[in-house]
Structures are given as structure tokens and as C-alpha cells.
GROMACS .gro file of C-alpha atoms in nm:
model
  145
    1MET     CA    1  -0.881   0.990  -0.898
    2ARG     CA    2  -0.517   0.888  -0.911
    3GLU     CA    3  -0.309   0.973  -1.215
    4GLN     CA    4  -0.174   0.622  -1.270
    5ASP     CA    5  -0.526   0.478  -1.245
    6LEU     CA    6  -0.655   0.702  -1.524
    7LEU     CA    7  -0.363   0.612  -1.750
    8ARG     CA    8  -0.422   0.244  -1.672
    9ALA     CA    9  -0.792   0.278  -1.765
   10VAL     CA   10  -0.701   0.451  -2.093
   11ASN     CA   11  -0.446   0.181  -2.171
   12ASP     CA   12  -0.690  -0.097  -2.083
   13TYR     CA   13  -0.937   0.052  -2.333
   14ARG     CA   14  -0.666   0.087  -2.599
   15ALA     CA   15  -0.556  -0.275  -2.545
   16ALA     CA   16  -0.918  -0.394  -2.575
   17GLN     CA   17  -0.926  -0.221  -2.915
   18GLY     CA   18  -0.609  -0.401  -3.025
   19LEU     CA   19  -0.389  -0.091  -2.985
   20ALA     CA   20  -0.055  -0.056  -2.811
   21ARG     CA   21  -0.055   0.081  -2.458
   22TRP     CA   22   0.083   0.431  -2.417
   23ARG     CA   23   0.402   0.448  -2.211
   24GLY     CA   24   0.387   0.682  -1.915
   25ASP     CA   25   0.620   0.982  -1.931
   26PRO     CA   26   0.699   1.195  -1.622
   27GLY     CA   27   0.758   1.506  -1.835
   28LEU     CA   28   0.418   1.480  -2.001
   29ALA     CA   29   0.262   1.411  -1.662
   30ALA     CA   30   0.424   1.728  -1.522
   31ILE     CA   31   0.285   1.935  -1.810
   32ALA     CA   32  -0.060   1.776  -1.768
   33ARG     CA   33  -0.049   1.830  -1.390
   34ALA     CA   34   0.036   2.198  -1.431
   35HIS     CA   35  -0.265   2.239  -1.660
   36SER     CA   36  -0.496   2.054  -1.421
   37ARG     CA   37  -0.380   2.283  -1.141
   38ARG     CA   38  -0.461   2.584  -1.357
   39MET     CA   39  -0.811   2.450  -1.428
   40ALA     CA   40  -0.862   2.381  -1.057
   41ARG     CA   41  -0.762   2.740  -0.972
   42GLU     CA   42  -1.001   2.875  -1.236
   43GLY     CA   43  -1.275   2.625  -1.152
   44ARG     CA   44  -1.342   2.528  -1.514
   45LEU     CA   45  -1.239   2.292  -1.792
   46SER     CA   46  -1.035   2.463  -2.061
   47HIS     CA   47  -0.814   2.362  -2.350
   48GLU     CA   48  -0.661   2.711  -2.345
   49GLY     CA   49  -0.287   2.688  -2.389
   50PHE     CA   50  -0.289   2.350  -2.565
   51ARG     CA   51  -0.047   2.476  -2.829
   52GLN     CA   52   0.193   2.590  -2.556
   53ARG     CA   53   0.168   2.253  -2.378
   54ALA     CA   54   0.242   2.073  -2.706
   55LEU     CA   55   0.538   2.300  -2.774
   56LEU     CA   56   0.664   2.245  -2.419
   57ALA     CA   57   0.636   1.870  -2.477
   58GLY     CA   58   0.867   1.911  -2.777
   59SER     CA   59   0.674   1.665  -2.992
   60LEU     CA   60   0.542   1.719  -3.344
   61LEU     CA   61   0.217   1.547  -3.251
   62CYS     CA   62   0.017   1.568  -2.927
   63VAL     CA   63  -0.345   1.508  -2.831
   64GLU     CA   64  -0.523   1.615  -2.514
   65ASN     CA   65  -0.837   1.507  -2.329
   66LEU     CA   66  -0.978   1.677  -2.019
   67VAL     CA   67  -1.231   1.567  -1.761
   68ALA     CA   68  -1.383   1.708  -1.444
   69GLY     CA   69  -1.583   1.551  -1.166
   70HIS     CA   70  -1.531   1.183  -1.246
   71ALA     CA   71  -1.390   1.002  -0.944
   72VAL     CA   72  -1.365   0.667  -1.124
   73PRO     CA   73  -1.118   0.647  -1.415
   74GLU     CA   74  -1.343   0.414  -1.616
   75GLN     CA   75  -1.617   0.681  -1.603
   76ALA     CA   76  -1.378   0.936  -1.752
   77VAL     CA   77  -1.283   0.696  -2.032
   78ALA     CA   78  -1.653   0.621  -2.098
   79MET     CA   79  -1.727   0.994  -2.123
   80TRP     CA   80  -1.439   1.042  -2.369
   81ARG     CA   81  -1.565   0.749  -2.577
   82ARG     CA   82  -1.899   0.930  -2.627
   83SER     CA   83  -1.725   1.234  -2.783
   84PRO     CA   84  -1.601   1.171  -3.139
   85ALA     CA   85  -1.300   1.404  -3.107
   86HIS     CA   86  -1.193   1.274  -2.766
   87HIS     CA   87  -1.254   0.914  -2.872
   88ALA     CA   88  -1.031   0.969  -3.177
   89ASN     CA   89  -0.761   1.092  -2.940
   90LEU     CA   90  -0.789   0.774  -2.732
   91LEU     CA   91  -0.746   0.562  -3.045
   92ASP     CA   92  -0.469   0.766  -3.207
   93GLY     CA   93  -0.199   0.521  -3.312
   94ARG     CA   94   0.051   0.794  -3.397
   95VAL     CA   95   0.121   0.876  -3.032
   96ALA     CA   96   0.306   0.642  -2.796
   97TRP     CA   97   0.375   0.837  -2.475
   98ALA     CA   98   0.128   0.983  -2.226
   99GLY     CA   99   0.108   1.173  -1.903
  100VAL     CA  100  -0.187   1.233  -1.674
  101GLY     CA  101  -0.216   1.518  -1.428
  102VAL     CA  102  -0.487   1.542  -1.163
  103ALA     CA  103  -0.567   1.841  -0.942
  104GLY     CA  104  -0.880   1.832  -0.732
  105ARG     CA  105  -1.167   1.725  -0.958
  106PHE     CA  106  -0.982   1.809  -1.281
  107ALA     CA  107  -0.770   1.573  -1.493
  108THR     CA  108  -0.563   1.624  -1.808
  109LEU     CA  109  -0.445   1.345  -2.040
  110LEU     CA  110  -0.163   1.460  -2.268
  111ALA     CA  111  -0.035   1.204  -2.519
  112CYS     CA  112   0.245   1.271  -2.769
  113ALA     CA  113   0.448   1.096  -3.035
  114THR     CA  114   0.769   1.138  -2.833
  115PRO     CA  115   0.853   1.164  -2.462
  116VAL     CA  116   0.960   1.490  -2.301
  117ALA     CA  117   1.326   1.542  -2.216
  118PRO     CA  118   1.372   1.498  -1.838
  119VAL     CA  119   1.252   1.796  -1.636
  120ALA     CA  120   1.222   1.859  -1.264
  121ASP     CA  121   0.868   1.995  -1.302
  122ALA     CA  122   0.697   2.166  -1.592
  123VAL     CA  123   0.600   2.527  -1.538
  124LEU     CA  124   0.392   2.685  -1.809
  125PRO     CA  125   0.481   3.046  -1.882
  126GLU     CA  126   0.213   3.293  -1.778
  127GLY     CA  127   0.090   3.553  -2.021
  128VAL     CA  128   0.168   3.352  -2.334
  129PRO     CA  129  -0.098   3.412  -2.602
  130ASP     CA  130  -0.334   3.119  -2.622
  131ALA     CA  131  -0.387   2.928  -2.943
  132GLY     CA  132  -0.526   2.605  -2.797
  133ARG     CA  133  -0.773   2.371  -2.960
  134GLU     CA  134  -1.043   2.162  -2.801
  135SER     CA  135  -0.870   1.838  -2.890
  136GLY     CA  136  -0.629   1.697  -3.142
  137THR     CA  137  -0.309   1.831  -3.289
  138PRO     CA  138  -0.240   2.202  -3.323
  139PRO     CA  139  -0.231   2.280  -3.696
  140ALA     CA  140   0.124   2.415  -3.686
  141LEU     CA  141   0.247   2.087  -3.533
  142ASP     CA  142   0.049   1.847  -3.751
  143PRO     CA  143   0.296   1.675  -3.987
  144ARG     CA  144   0.014   1.601  -4.234
  145ARG     CA  145  -0.026   1.973  -4.317
   0.00000   0.00000   0.00000
């Protein structure tokens, strides 16, 4: 699956629901790609480190969806639509920027309220304590709290 194809499929679904398309952001894509590479190395889906990815993105609001084994982007979107939490992420109107990272059979969609400042390539620090959540906004970054 190609990164731009998955973002296009997500945006096509959002547009069909009357929502604005998310703008692609290379910084968010780099962060998402680094996470997908980690999942590929470990051979498993994991939201571990979501809080660190959101902090690295520098946005007060981020959402994340993961998928493995779907070669067709529309299949990934259909799977996310069947999960209430992941579907809510797809429909979140508070975020406007997104990045997709694919490594092997793993893909990460990271969408935030703001774009990332330009970076050459995101490298997540190793050994940082993990406070990730399955999906949605980390509590410390949620402006509604």
C-alpha cells in the first residue's frame, strides 16, 4: 500500500461524509513512518508511544489509526469504519493535517490540528516511557480537559 493512496482513501471517505479533506504534512508522515517501521521490526500493531508521537508533532490535538495486512487502502478505511474509536478519528473535524507512514504490511495514520515544523526525518527517541492510548487524544493534550 502506498502512503498517498491511503491518505487519498481517508480523504475520499471524509469528503463523502461532508467533511473537509485533511492536508498532507511531511512532518506527520515522517513521524507515522517511523512508527510503522517500529511495528514492522516488532511484527505487531501497537499504539505504544502515541503520547510521544503527539508531543513530537507539536500539536495540542492528534489522533492515530493503525492497520496491518491490508494491501488496498479502501479495505483499511472500511476496517477503521467498523471500530467506533477509529471511526471517530476518521470523522474528527478538529484536526486538519495528516501524515501516513507505511512499512511492510503496517501503516500508521497520524492526524493533528496543526502541521509539524519542517524536519528532515522524524526519529523517535528510544527508551522514552510509553503512555500511549489505543486511539484518540492523549489526556494531557486534550484541550477539553
